[in-house]
Coordinates of C-alpha atoms in Angstrom, one line a residue:
X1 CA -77.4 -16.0 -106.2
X2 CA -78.2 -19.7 -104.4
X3 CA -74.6 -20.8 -103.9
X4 CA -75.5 -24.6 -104.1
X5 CA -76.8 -24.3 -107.7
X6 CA -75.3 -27.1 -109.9
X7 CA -72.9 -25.8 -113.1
X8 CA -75.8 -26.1 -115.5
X9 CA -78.1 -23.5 -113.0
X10 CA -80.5 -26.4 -112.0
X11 CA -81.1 -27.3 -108.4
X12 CA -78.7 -29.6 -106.8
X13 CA -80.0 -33.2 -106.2
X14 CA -79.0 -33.1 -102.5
X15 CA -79.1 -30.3 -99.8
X16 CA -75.7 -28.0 -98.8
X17 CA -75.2 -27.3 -95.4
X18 CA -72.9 -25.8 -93.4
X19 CA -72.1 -22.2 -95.6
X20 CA -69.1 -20.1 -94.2
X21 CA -68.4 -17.1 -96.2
X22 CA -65.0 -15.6 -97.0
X23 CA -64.2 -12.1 -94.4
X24 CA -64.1 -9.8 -97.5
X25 CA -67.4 -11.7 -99.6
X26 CA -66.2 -13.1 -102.4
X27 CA -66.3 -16.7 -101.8
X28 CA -68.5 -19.0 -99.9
X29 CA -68.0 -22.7 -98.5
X30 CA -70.6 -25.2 -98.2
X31 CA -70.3 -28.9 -98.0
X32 CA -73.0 -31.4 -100.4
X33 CA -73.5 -35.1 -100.8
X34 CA -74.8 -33.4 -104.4
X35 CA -73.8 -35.5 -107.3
X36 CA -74.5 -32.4 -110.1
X37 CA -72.7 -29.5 -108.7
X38 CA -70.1 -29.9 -111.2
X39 CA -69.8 -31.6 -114.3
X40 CA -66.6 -33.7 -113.2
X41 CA -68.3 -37.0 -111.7
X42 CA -68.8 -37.4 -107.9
X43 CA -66.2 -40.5 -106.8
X44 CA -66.7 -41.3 -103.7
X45 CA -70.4 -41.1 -103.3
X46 CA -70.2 -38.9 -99.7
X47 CA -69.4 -35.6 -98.5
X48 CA -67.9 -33.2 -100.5
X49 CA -66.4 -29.7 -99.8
X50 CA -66.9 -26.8 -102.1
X51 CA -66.6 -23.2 -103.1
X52 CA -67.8 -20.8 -104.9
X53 CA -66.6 -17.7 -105.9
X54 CA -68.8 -14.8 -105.9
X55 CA -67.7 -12.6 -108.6
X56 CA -67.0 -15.4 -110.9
X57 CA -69.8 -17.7 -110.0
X58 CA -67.4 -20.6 -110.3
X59 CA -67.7 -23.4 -108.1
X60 CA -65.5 -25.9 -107.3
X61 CA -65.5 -29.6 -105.6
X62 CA -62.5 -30.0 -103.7
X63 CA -61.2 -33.4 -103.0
X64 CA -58.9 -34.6 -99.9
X65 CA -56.1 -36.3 -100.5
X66 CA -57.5 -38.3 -102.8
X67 CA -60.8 -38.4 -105.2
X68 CA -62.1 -40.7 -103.2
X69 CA -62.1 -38.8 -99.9
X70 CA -64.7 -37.5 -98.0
X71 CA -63.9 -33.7 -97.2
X72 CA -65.7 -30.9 -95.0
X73 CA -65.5 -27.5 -95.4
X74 CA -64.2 -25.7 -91.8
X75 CA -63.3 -22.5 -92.9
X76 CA -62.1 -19.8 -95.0
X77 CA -59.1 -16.9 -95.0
X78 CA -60.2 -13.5 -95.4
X79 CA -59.5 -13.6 -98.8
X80 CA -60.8 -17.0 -99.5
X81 CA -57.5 -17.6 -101.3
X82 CA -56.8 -20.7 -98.0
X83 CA -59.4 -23.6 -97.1
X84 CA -59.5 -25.3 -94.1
X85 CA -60.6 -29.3 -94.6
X86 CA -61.8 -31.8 -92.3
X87 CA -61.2 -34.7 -94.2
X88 CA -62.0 -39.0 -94.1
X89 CA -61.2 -41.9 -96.5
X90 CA -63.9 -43.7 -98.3
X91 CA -64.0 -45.8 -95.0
X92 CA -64.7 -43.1 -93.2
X93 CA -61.5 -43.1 -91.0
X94 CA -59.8 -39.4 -90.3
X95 CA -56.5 -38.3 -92.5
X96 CA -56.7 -35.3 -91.1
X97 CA -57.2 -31.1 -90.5
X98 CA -55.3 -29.8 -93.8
X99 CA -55.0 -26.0 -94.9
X100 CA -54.8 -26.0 -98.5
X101 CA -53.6 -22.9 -99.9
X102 CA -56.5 -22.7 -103.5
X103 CA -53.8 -20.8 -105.8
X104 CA -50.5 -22.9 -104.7
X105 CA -52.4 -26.4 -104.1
X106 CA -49.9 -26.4 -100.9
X107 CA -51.1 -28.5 -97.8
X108 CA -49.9 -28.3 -94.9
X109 CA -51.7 -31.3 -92.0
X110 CA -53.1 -29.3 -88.9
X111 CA -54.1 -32.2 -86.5
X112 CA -51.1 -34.9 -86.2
X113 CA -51.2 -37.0 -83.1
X114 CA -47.9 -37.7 -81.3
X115 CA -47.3 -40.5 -83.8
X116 CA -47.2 -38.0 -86.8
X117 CA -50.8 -39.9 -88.3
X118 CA -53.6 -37.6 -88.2
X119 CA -56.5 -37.8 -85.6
X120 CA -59.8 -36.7 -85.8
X121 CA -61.6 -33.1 -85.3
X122 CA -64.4 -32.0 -85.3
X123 CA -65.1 -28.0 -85.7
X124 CA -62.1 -25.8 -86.9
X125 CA -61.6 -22.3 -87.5
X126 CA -58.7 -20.2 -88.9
X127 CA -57.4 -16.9 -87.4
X128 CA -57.9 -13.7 -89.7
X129 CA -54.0 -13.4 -90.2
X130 CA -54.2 -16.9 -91.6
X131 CA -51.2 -17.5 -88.5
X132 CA -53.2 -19.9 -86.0
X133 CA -55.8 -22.6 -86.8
X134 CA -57.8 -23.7 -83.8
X135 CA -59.9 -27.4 -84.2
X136 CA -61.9 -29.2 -81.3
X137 CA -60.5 -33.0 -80.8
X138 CA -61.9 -35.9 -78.2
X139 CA -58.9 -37.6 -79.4
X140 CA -56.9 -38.9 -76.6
X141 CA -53.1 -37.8 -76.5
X142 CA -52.8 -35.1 -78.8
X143 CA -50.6 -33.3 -76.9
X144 CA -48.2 -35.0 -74.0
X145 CA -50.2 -35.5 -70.7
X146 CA -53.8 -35.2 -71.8
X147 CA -55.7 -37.5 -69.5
X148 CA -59.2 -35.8 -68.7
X149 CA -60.3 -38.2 -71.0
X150 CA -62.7 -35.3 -72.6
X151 CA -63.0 -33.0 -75.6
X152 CA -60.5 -30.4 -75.3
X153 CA -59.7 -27.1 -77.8
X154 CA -56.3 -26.6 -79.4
X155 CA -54.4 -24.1 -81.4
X156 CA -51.6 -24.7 -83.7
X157 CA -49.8 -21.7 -85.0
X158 CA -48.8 -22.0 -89.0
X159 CA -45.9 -21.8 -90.8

């Protein structure tokens, strides 16, 4: 099965990159700049996150915050049932590292700074228990007394 096949079976119109696949198989992640993945029209003309489920062969865009968003695909739970999103607005400025649980729609923001607004990441991976996220940020305090001026590795434990 090519994972990155639009709705229709056809080819997609842009390349997927970046696959992670789902600890038990059944769904794969993949971000696309493709425009006919799904029938639902592309809004904000950028990087999009989606998932397909493997039994099903379903496949989904998911949006950030809003449909205009650009959003990455990090990871996946075990079950696939949890996404992990690096996500921009249309600008291309950060609003943040969210876990969005795929049957609740629940979100909860993964990277705020001191200041409660979220910074940037850049790779992010969630533990197998679905209990600790850990995300890669040159973002300058993040946490109190961060002053090597470098990129460091965090981990935030979940609710």
């Amino acid at each position: 099965m090519q994972a990155d096949a639009s709705y229709d079976g056809a080819p997609a119109d842009r390349s997927a990159i970046a696959p992670v696949l789902s600890a038990d198989g059944t769904r794969v992640g993949f971000n696309s700049q493709a425009t006919d993945l799904v029938p639902e029209a592309d809004t904000n003309d950028g990087w999009n996150a989606f998932v397909r489920d493997l039994r099903t062969g379903t496949l989904r865009r998911h949006d950030g915050r809003t449909p205009t968003d650009l959003t990455l695909v990090s990871d996946l739970s075990v079950n696939g049932s949890k996404l992990l999103l690096n996500t921009a607005d249309a600008n291309r400025r950060t609003t943040g590292l969210i876990l969005r649980d795929l049957r609740t729609g629940h979100e909860e923001p993964l990277a705020p700074g001191q200041d409660g607004e979220p910074v940037t990441v850049g790779g992010a991976a969630l533990s197998a228990d679905e209990s600790t996220a850990v995300f890669d940020s040159y973002y300058p305090d993040l946490v109190p007394d961060d002053t090597n001026l470098i990129g460091d590795v965090f981990v935030r434990t979940l609710r």
